Structures are given as structure tokens and as C-alpha cells.
């Protein structure tokens, strides 16, 4: 009698565990949500000053450039590739466009500058796409190559020196705020307007991925390229598109980076690649392609930014950030592998 | 396990080396090929070469294999060895003992770190990119955390310094060690069960499993060896710079991949030769030093590396062996 | 006889600071007969790459190498070998390096730090919270400035140093992020002492965004042109620097003297503003340390006089 | 583009109404297809008329799938012409094929595993409407309607939850129905189904046939690729028989005997190929008791004797494949016991099986069996590396080469030398390399999973000879296959599986092919089936 009850109970538990795993496998977005809640609760409990609007604003502001990169990486990853040249593209585009505008058209408005950034990024991305198609090598290795090539080009041929006299329109754009709050200790916290660009980009990416044929084609190619090809999806075009799109986002991100920091430094952004890929992976995109959502990616970006920003609040020296992020990635990798095997 | 020693890739790489050396005679003069210059390049090439061998192993094992964590682990093993070695010996009283302890701890850390990668890839089934990306951040992060981000000085420890730089019969010790390790690895890959199975595994991991190859253990061993190679590189770096730091050679991740791809290691797995990696590393070092001799900007070098990587990827699409094969022994008849 | 070749190796190529230094190096080469002078540096602020460059220079058998080390301790081995091969080695910003013949410092680093702190203390009215930045804890001079500042400020009981020696890793954005964090953690903070030349840019931006230009005192190393906009708004109150052009020039003067076997004496006049009465002391190794008094204070009023 | 061509073609129809000269819907002339060195199609001619049912028959690997891939635009032809409504097609691709109304259910189903059921069904239609251009809005309404209609036709659920399920989460039979639903979702004029019934139950097959009848009434041509002759006969229509990449017959399926069909397909009499007498079981070697694996099979009891060849057959979902994989340690069983010569075995990974002396030649030679890039040498000696050590403990390359050469001599492998990469060999030779690898290890039991899939006729014979010679020498051989003539030719006993259980074990010389079909539960001859079910009950 006791034996049987025990038996059923444990089977129930096992069932519930399997069900939980199943549910998580279908809703990978739960993973970043859980981690974000966890981090917030722990940090908030240790240091209540975490709960202020200022923090939220800062995290949003710091998420913009990383978020744009992540949307590009997500798109490429969904189509089954991995792109690591985005930071170099952004550096190349932001520095050359800013330098060009300063020297030849210092009064240019922000809109044309953004368009130039987007166009430049698209060109670089297109090059990536063509190379991946043509060389038939893993996208990771190809983009490692272009990463160095782009970086080498900007530093060899365009310039190396940081300059502060960025075009007025860019400077002004970086200073437009949506909201300004003066907090208890009398200093102002501002929510910059360029946060909206990330919001727009996320919406556009979402629409592309979920509401257009190309979006479905991206996932189809990321899932099973041979079958997608047989069903009439033109794989080379899809690849060209995703790399160009990622390039375009990187170009825009570069311009925003300059506007926000009010200086143009060609050495900037290099080295931010891993954190971005980490964000996308934490957001539930599969590194082997064919899966990943905009929502998850945005949450992944928030999570990374959160970790970067709040560790000092709980007395963990910022030097341990990287280790914690590494731990998160491995955790995510293990978690998703486990749910996938089920 | 094709028994031919010579192949197209090998010939091509040898040719690249020869071309660079000849070009250097015209571009910068005979100083470039002088003994000291050669020794200096040899000391520089060892650490890169070891990391590239690790990348080669990971790539050859297939399943999208890659090891992004090599240089991070090299630095971490140096940092941990720096912290622990004084427990066993002091550099001032027993420099020789200290060096051995330092090396031993480094290698243990390297093996442990590699084993973490191996466990993640082999037993937990993570994609190598994710696994080594995660461990790269973890290793780097731990090294940063332990050092607070700054360099730790070893000071002048004669045996360690000699190890990095002293030539014995004209060959720097670190370079000889690199060659020795490469030779041992080549033998292992060519003449042991492990080696032969590794390349089979890389060319088709499903078939390998069906054929009874202990696939998970193979991945574990392979990444562990890669970790060990990284820690040896870490020792050489520590010896050469008399210090340990978390971010030495951050550019090496890419350069090691470049060397491996140049050496004809297929990113899809299943193929790679140690001797080609060694020669390819030498070619890269020759070019790098030549650029320095020619006073070319280092940014140009980055650019050149990127383009070179793409070029070699393109070249691997074209069958070079056709043009480079001097003579292929065609065995008559059939089996 | 053939020209003597002096090569200056800097931390990283392309940054404005070292671009300005290159002007000094080139100027020295042009001014001086019998000397070719040039400057090289790695593409990335990476100690390993700097070492590789020096190794190749040794192989090229240049006559003298003068170095601004990324990380002095990483260079001991390679520099010792260079000296064994008879190459003259001089350094800058590395007064703890053993294997050098001459180390040139633009000034006494403790004094320089104290000079910053003096201004901060005065600006803050001798009381309140303040903090200090360094490029990295490995950058010895930055640490010495921070220490010098700390010692000076310790004389004023009202001054409270919080979260000292934040590392910006020579990255303005990183300095900005840290400054924001500090503002949030210590809302009453009033003083910031910058370390690396771009720290003040990052700090200035954070201060400006928080609307705290008037309440805070931001003072540190900086370059006039880069910092100009923040000096204008008052987000950065004052900067000091030594002219990298002069430093490059003087480094080469000292190197040439060493190559020629001339003696460098205490109180010598090197013919460059700020180095008219150098102090010579023994270094930690065989070599000597030569110090000038070459810092320049700059604020909103006079930064335009310096075009770099 | 393709749309306007179809339009033109329809105008033609108006001009020449119902005359003899009217072009068939689709015609191929002298079609060749080469994959590198593989000459898969060697001059195929074929006509497809509207409203007609066709059965494309032929041995494994004769080129059936290749032919339909060319017709559906998935592969370009190497040579020859493809005409639709009398118009020769240039640069034919999947989009044009779909636009022309050619819908295909591939053997591998060609479903996109990470997309939903509805998307798998409806996306092609939108792709055709946009003529392959991708910068178009998705039409969710159309997607929903199309999916619902098509799912209804194949009697799958039509609710939103099912439509949004990812295909990778569906069982194989449901996937097959989804693939069929996709084919009939659009405005099809010609539906091709490559072995559509392998995973289906009898009920689902009957439902499928009624769908096909409906299509036929609407003037749609249907082509089945199948190995099940009885099923073809029950459906009726025309038989197209292929052999070795050529079309050898086009005739009415009702008027041709099965024996004749078999001869056309294989080019030989079925009774060929038995090189040894069947014999009664002697010393038991491998014993399986109560073996089971969740979702695969259960309560399996089997005994394999020394020197015996035991066949296992059944439908795709009968559990035969899972049983084979469990015995090979690839997908281990979770209940029951396996003993080898009286010793209990625990097979958790393939390595355990090979250590225990069980060799496994997998079904999919190319992805699961061979290392295609690697030479014959590596492929054959990889199992006996321990035996090839010299006194330093290192591999003795010379002896390895000798071993490999000996093996390729014994198995008559045709290759320039043992350093030739396996991918350069013909299918039959590839299979012999794979068998040779296991023979080199001298296993006690050899499991052959579909040993002659995709192997040409001549090679089949050689392989049968090898298998039977090994059994003669005392090896226990287990053949898992759905190729009934193959089983009848080689086996001493045949175990038939149905729904995960062993339904019957019969001596091979006491059973006919028809009878086997019945046992498998595959036959459509209603009476016979009912009778046998009655007998069971
Ligand atoms: N992509 C390819 N590359 C090389 N060879 C191929 C390819 N596809 C098919 N083949 C070969 O072409 C021949 C015909 O194969 P196909 O798949 O058309 O046979 P089939 O008649 O459909 O066989 P089955 O009844 O097993 O499905 C086989 O020898 C096969 O190995
Ligand atoms: N299943 C298959 N997979 C791949 N290629 C195949 C297959 N079957 C045949 N081929 C290729 O088709 C070509 C012609 O086939 P054919 O059956 O005449 O082979 P063969 O060269 O006579 O050798 P064998 O009789 O051993 O099969 C061969 O060169 C072979 O490469
Ligand atoms: Mg102020
Ligand atoms: Mg087929």
C-alpha cells in the first residue's frame, strides 16, 4: 500500500518534472526571464537602492547599441550562421561616416547621417553574405576574417585618432531626452531618445521574422537548408539578406554610439562581440540555427546589461563580471541542451 | 591514415615560407635571415603554434569543433600557477624548483580547464562554440577576478628566462619544446588508435558512434589535450614576459584559427596535419616579422591577416594539389 | 658614419597622445644630424604585441630603443636581452623598470598626483567625498598619481576618499559607466581625480548628463582638444598634462646622449621647456631616472592655446 | 513567368480540343542525371496524363527518387528534356514546378522541423504566388484556411493548437500525413508521393486512397513510388518500372503479373541467390528476452543460433528499426535482457555491442555507416586497430594496408587501391567496405540493417554470397529489412513485427511473399486481412 502510493507520487513528480522541461523547451524565453528576476531579487534584497528609476534608465540606455547588434546576430543565427564582424562593421562605418561628415558636410542633419550609416553597414554586411555564399565555409570563420579586414581598413586607411568635434546634429541627437527625472539626491536622470531606435528596430525585426515570407524563409534555412532549398526557398538570397540586415543594424548602432558618446574613436566597440552573442544565446536562440525570438533576445540583452551594471551595487567587484557572464552562458548552454534532448 | 607524407598543402606551405624568405632578402636585406633574427622569430612562434595545434585538434574532431578558450586558459593557468607556486617553493631560494612547480601547476590547470571543455562538449553535448565561448569568458573572468586586472610580475628568475630565450645549440629551448610537442602529437595522431579514430570521428560523428568509437570519451580527451597545449603556451608566455596577466595575446584567438585554416585543417572536421600547422605558424611569423622589418603599420597587418584567412578559405575551394603535385605515386592494379 | 637609428616604441599606435608624441620624435630626427628617429607601436594596447615588436627591433639591430611600456614588468626579459646585444634602452613612464639605462619622467609622479588633489581639495572646499581613477592598476604612474593625491588629501579631515583607483582600461565609455555607477552609489560625491588621459572625458559626460557640472570637481590628466567641450560646460574643471611632443623629443635626446656615451647630470638643461633643470636619481636597476617639471595646467580659459 | 507559360499551354488546349495530338501534362525525354561519378538516371522517357494514377516501381537505388526530384525541380537534369503541357522547360526549379501544379511528397518528407504544421502546409503556396520572391507579407489568413482545408482532407486535427505545433514534435506517421496534406493543399495538377504509406496504418492508407480517388476525379494525375505490389494492384492504374536508372516498362498494372513485374524490376528470377540450404536452429548464440523500449517495441523474445540467418521484417512503425538499434546499442532497450552465448550483455552504447562481438551495418550507409572522405583502408581497419600494433605499441601501417587489401580481395571490392576514398566507390562496393569492416573484427553476431538498400543488382548477389558464407562459417546473422525477396532468399527463419511486437516467427521455406505481407498488416486485400485478424483473436 505505502509502496504503491510512493510509486505513484514519484511518477507524478517525474511527470511534473518532464512536463516542466517540456514547457521550457517550448518557451525558451522563460530562461532569461527567470534569470533576470533572480538577479533583480538578489541584488534588490542586498542593496535596496537598486530599486530606482535611474537604474532602469541606465540599463535601457546601455542596452541600445548592444541590442541593435544582438538583433542582427539573432537574424543571422536564425538562418543558421554566426556573425562576429558586426562590431568591426560598426567601427568602420561610424568612424568613416563621422569623419566624412565633419570634413565635408558638417551641417548635415541626423537623418541623412543615419541613412549613410545604415547604407554603409548594409554594404559591409552584403560583402559578408556574398563571401559566406561563395566560400561555403562556416560563417563564423568567414566573419572572423572580415572582422579583421574591416578593422584593419578603418585603422590603416581612414584614421586612428579619436576626435570630439563630431557633427552638431549627431551631438544634439545624442542629447535629446524622452524623460528627465530629478531624483532624491538632486541629480538628473535622463532617458535618451535614441532608445526609441532600438524599440523601432526590434519591432521591425519582429515583423520581418514573423510577418513576412523572408522571415519564414530565414527560419526554414536555419532549420534544414537542403530541404528549404528543395521547397523553393532561395538559400543564397536569404543569406545575403540576413548578413546585410545585420550589417545595416551594426551601421546604425555605430552612428548611435558616436552620438551617445559624443566622440568618434575607431578603437571603440571591438571586443564587445562575445557579450552580444552571449545575450542572443541567453535569450534562447539556438547556436545551430533555426530558432530564436526577438523578445528573448531583448531580454538576453537586458540580462547582460543588468549584470554589467549592478554587480557593484552588491559589492562584487566589476572584475568578476566576465566570469559571471561566462557562467551564465554555460548554464544557458546546458539548460538548452537538456531541454532539447527531451 | 593515408601513408603519404607529402601532400599538396604541405608543398604549398613550404612554398609560402620560401617565397617570404626570398622576398625578405630583396625587401629588407640579409639581416632578416640572420641567426638572431631567426631565433627571435622562433621564440615568438612557439606559443602561437601551440594554441593553433589546440584549435586544430578541436576542428579535426568535428561537430563544428573550435576552441575559442585557448589563450584565456593559457593566461589563467599562468595566473593560478603564480598564485599557488610560492606555497611550494620560492623563486629566490630555489629558482629551479620554483620553475618546475610553476610549470606543473600550469599544466594541471590547463588539463582541468581542457577537461571542463571536454566534459561540456563530450558528455553534456554542448556545441563547441557555445561551450568554449562560455569557458573563454569564465577563464578570462576568473583570471581578471584573481588579479584585479593587473599584471603580476614574476621578476627575473634565471631558469625561467633561459627557458624562454636561451638558445641551446642555436635553437631556443621554448621552440625546441614546441617542436618536441608537435612531433609527439604528430606521432599520436598518425600512429595510434586515438589519432586514427579522431579523424574518423571528425569526418562523420554519427558513423563513428555506430562503429563503436567511444565518441564522448574522444571529445573529452581531445579538448583536454587542447587545454594542456594551451597551458604550455601559457608557461612560455609567462617565461617570455616574466609576468602573467589575463589579457596577454587577446589577438591570438583569431591568429590561431588563421594558422589552422592556412594549414588546411578543415573547419568541418576530419582532416588536419600537425606538420602543416607548424609550417603554417612559421609562415605567419615570418610574414609578421617581415612587416615589422618593413616598418609597415600594425593595422595593415590585421587587415592582411583577415584577407589572408579569406584567401585561404577561397583557396581550399580550388584544388591546389593539382598544380603543386610534383609526382604522385600511382600504385598499379587493384586491391 | 651611418646614422644611428633610434626607435621609439609606444603603447599603441593611433591614439592622439601617441600621435602627438610621434611629432616630437620626428622633429627630433629632423633636428639632429647623424640620427634617424622613428616611432612604432602595436595596433592594440596588448603587452604581447608590444613585446613582439621589440623582439623584431632587436633582430633588426637598431642602435637604441626607447619605450613607453604597456606593462613594464612584461618587458624585463626582452629588454635585458636587448641590452646584452649592446642596444641602448631608455624608457618613459616606467620608473620601476630594472632593465633600462635611462628612465625619463616628465615630473615626480607623487607630486603630480598631489597637484591634482590640491586643486580638488580647494575646489571642494576641503570637505566631501571624492574618488580617483587609473587606466589600470598595472599602469604604475597612474597608481602613483592616485597615491600621491590620496596622501595629500589625507591632510584634510573633511575629505573622504571613496572607491579609490577605479580602472577605466583606457576606455572613455568604461570611465563613463564607472562614473555613473559611482554617482549612483555615492550620490553626494563631489570630487573626481582622473587617471588616464581619457578618464576625464568619460567622467565629464556622466557629470554633465546628471546635471552636476557645478556641484562636482573633475580634475585629472587630459588633452586640451579632446577635453575642450567639457571644459567649456564646466563638467571638467581643469586638466593637466605633459606635452607628449616634448616628452618624445626629450626621450630621444636622452637616448642619443646614452648612445654617444655622454653623461647625464643632475640639474642639466635639456633645452626643452619643463626640462630645463632635470633631477637625476638612481633607478631600481643599473639605470638612472631623469625627471623634469613639465606639467601644464589647463582650464576653460586657456585650453585653446594647445592645438592637440 | 511560369504562370504565363501555363496560361499559354491552356490556350493550346482550347485550340486543339481533345485530339490525339494533345500533349500530355508532363513528359520527360531521354533524361540523364549524374551525381559526380554516379550515373543515377540513364535516359528516362515518361509521359504523365491528367487524371491517371501511376505506380513507379523498381528496386532500391534504381533512381526513382532521383527521377521525381528532377521532375519537381529539386535537382537540375544533366541531360534531356522536360516538357509541361508540351512546352519544354528551361531553368526548371521548385518554384516553377509548384507553379505548374507539380506537388511532391518526398521520401524524407521534406518537412521543415522547426516550423509549424500550418506553415509547412501553406508556405509553398505563398512562395509560388510571389514567384519565389521573398519580400512579401505573410498572409496568415490564407495560411490558416489552406492548412485547415488540407488537414481536413487527410483527417488530421484542424484546431489552432495542432496547426501551431512544431513539426519536430509530431510522430512520424503524423508527419507523413502532414507532408501529404501539403501536397494536396495547393492547386495541384500532378501529385507525386514517394513511398507515402510506409509509416501509415491500414486505416490511414485507406483514407489516403480515398483522397487520391477524389484528386483523380478532379483530373489530377497521381504518381506513387512504392515497393508494395499488392497495394498498387488494389489501387490500379499504370505501372512504370525502372531498373538501374532506365525506364523498362509502362503498362497497365491490372494486366501484368507480379512475377513479371518482379522480373522487370530486378532483371532476374526471384529464386536466385540462395547459396546454402536453410537449416534448423542449433546452438543458441544470441538470446533476447522480454526486450522493450518505450515508443519502439516491447516483449520481444528472439533466439539467434550459431550459423543461422534470422530475418526481421515489419512496417516502418512496427518497431523493427528500433529493435535493430537496440541490439546494436545505438538506442538501448529499457527493459528485458540480452544474453550472448549464455552471458548477460548490457548494451548502453554501440561500443558495448562491438566489444561483445556484435557488428552492426546500419541502414543509412552514407550518414551512419561510412566515413566517405576517408580511404578504404581507414574504413576497413578501424575496428581492429588493437591487433595492428607493432612492438612500440604504435600502428603498423604496413600490416594495416595488408589487412585492408586482403579484405578487399576477399569481398571483391573494385577500387584502384585501398587509399581511394570510399565516396569514390559505387554503392555496392561501399556496402562491401562496410561489411568488410565488421568481418575483419570477426564478430559472433552480425546485424545487417537493410543490407542492400541502394545497391545495384550485381552487387546484391555478391553481398548475399558473403552473408551466407559467413553464416556457413558459424556466424549468427540478423537481417532487418522490408525487402521481402531478400529475406526469403537469405534467411532460415523470418520474424514478423507488428505494432512493436513479434507477431510470428516462420521458417523461410514455408512462407510466401503474399503471406508475409499479410503478417505485416500491410496488405489491402481486405478479406485476407480480416481472416488473419480473426485467427489472431
Ligand atoms: N545526392 C546524391 N549524390 C550522389 N548519389 C546519389 C544522390 N542521390 C541519389 N544518388 C544515387 O543515385 C541512385 C538512385 O537513387 P534514388 O534515391 O533515386 O533511388 P530509389 O530508386 O529512390 O531507391 P529507394 O527505393 O531506396 O528509395 C542511387 O545509387 C543513389 O545512391
Ligand atoms: N547506391 C549507390 N550510391 C552511390 N553511387 C552508386 C550507387 N549505385 C551505383 N552507383 C554509381 O553508379 C555507377 C554505375 O553503377 P553500377 O551499378 O554500374 O556500378 P559498377 O561500377 O558496375 O560497380 P558495382 O557493380 O560494384 O556496383 C557506379 O560508378 C557507381 O559510382
Ligand atoms: Mg564642475
Ligand atoms: Mg527513393
Tab-separated table of C-alpha atoms in Angstrom, chain A residues 14 22 25-26 207 210-214 216-217 219-220 222-224 227-234 237-238 241 286 290-291, chain D residues 69 74 93-95 98 106 108 110-115 119 123-124 126-127 130-138 169 182 294:
chain	number	residue	atom	x	y	z
A	14	UNK	CA	8.737	12.727	-12.565
A	22	UNK	CA	8.773	20.219	-21.997
A	25	UNK	CA	11.622	23.638	-24.276
A	26	UNK	CA	8.615	25.221	-25.921
A	207	UNK	CA	7.759	41.971	-38.160
A	210	UNK	CA	7.214	36.754	-38.055
A	211	UNK	CA	5.088	38.516	-40.601
A	212	UNK	CA	6.935	38.214	-43.879
A	213	UNK	CA	7.881	35.454	-46.215
A	214	UNK	CA	11.572	36.236	-45.850
A	216	UNK	CA	9.821	32.325	-42.502
A	217	UNK	CA	12.477	31.625	-45.115
A	219	UNK	CA	13.918	30.059	-40.075
A	220	UNK	CA	13.424	27.464	-42.816
A	222	UNK	CA	18.272	27.851	-40.419
A	223	UNK	CA	16.407	24.639	-39.712
A	224	UNK	CA	17.179	22.486	-42.730
A	227	UNK	CA	15.025	20.954	-47.583
A	228	UNK	CA	14.356	24.673	-47.686
A	229	UNK	CA	16.185	24.797	-51.000
A	230	UNK	CA	14.108	21.910	-52.342
A	231	UNK	CA	10.916	23.659	-51.321
A	232	UNK	CA	11.851	26.703	-53.333
A	233	UNK	CA	13.434	28.987	-50.752
A	234	UNK	CA	16.469	30.561	-52.365
A	237	UNK	CA	19.341	35.217	-51.156
A	238	UNK	CA	18.273	34.520	-47.627
A	241	UNK	CA	19.631	39.292	-46.714
A	286	UNK	CA	19.904	28.035	-30.827
A	290	UNK	CA	16.566	27.823	-36.869
A	291	UNK	CA	15.287	29.187	-33.588
D	69	UNK	CA	13.429	15.124	-57.727
D	74	UNK	CA	14.792	19.912	-56.798
D	93	UNK	CA	13.264	24.913	-60.267
D	94	UNK	CA	10.991	24.039	-57.334
D	95	UNK	CA	9.024	27.248	-57.684
D	98	UNK	CA	4.952	24.162	-57.937
D	106	UNK	CA	9.317	13.218	-50.726
D	108	UNK	CA	12.270	12.023	-46.422
D	110	UNK	CA	10.923	17.352	-46.701
D	111	UNK	CA	9.231	18.992	-43.791
D	112	UNK	CA	10.848	21.909	-42.043
D	113	UNK	CA	11.163	20.594	-38.500
D	114	UNK	CA	11.322	23.954	-36.764
D	115	UNK	CA	8.258	25.440	-38.435
D	119	UNK	CA	3.474	26.898	-42.186
D	123	UNK	CA	4.158	28.441	-47.195
D	124	UNK	CA	4.875	26.843	-50.568
D	126	UNK	CA	2.587	31.771	-50.934
D	127	UNK	CA	6.054	31.241	-52.305
D	130	UNK	CA	5.196	35.565	-55.099
D	131	UNK	CA	7.118	33.633	-57.748
D	132	UNK	CA	9.889	32.852	-55.299
D	133	UNK	CA	10.367	36.441	-54.238
D	134	UNK	CA	10.719	36.707	-50.514
D	135	UNK	CA	9.971	40.336	-49.747
D	136	UNK	CA	6.271	39.774	-49.266
D	137	UNK	CA	3.918	39.909	-46.362
D	138	UNK	CA	2.927	36.618	-44.907
D	169	UNK	CA	7.273	17.313	-32.128
D	182	UNK	CA	0.925	19.938	-48.095
D	294	UNK	CA	9.400	2.944	-24.790
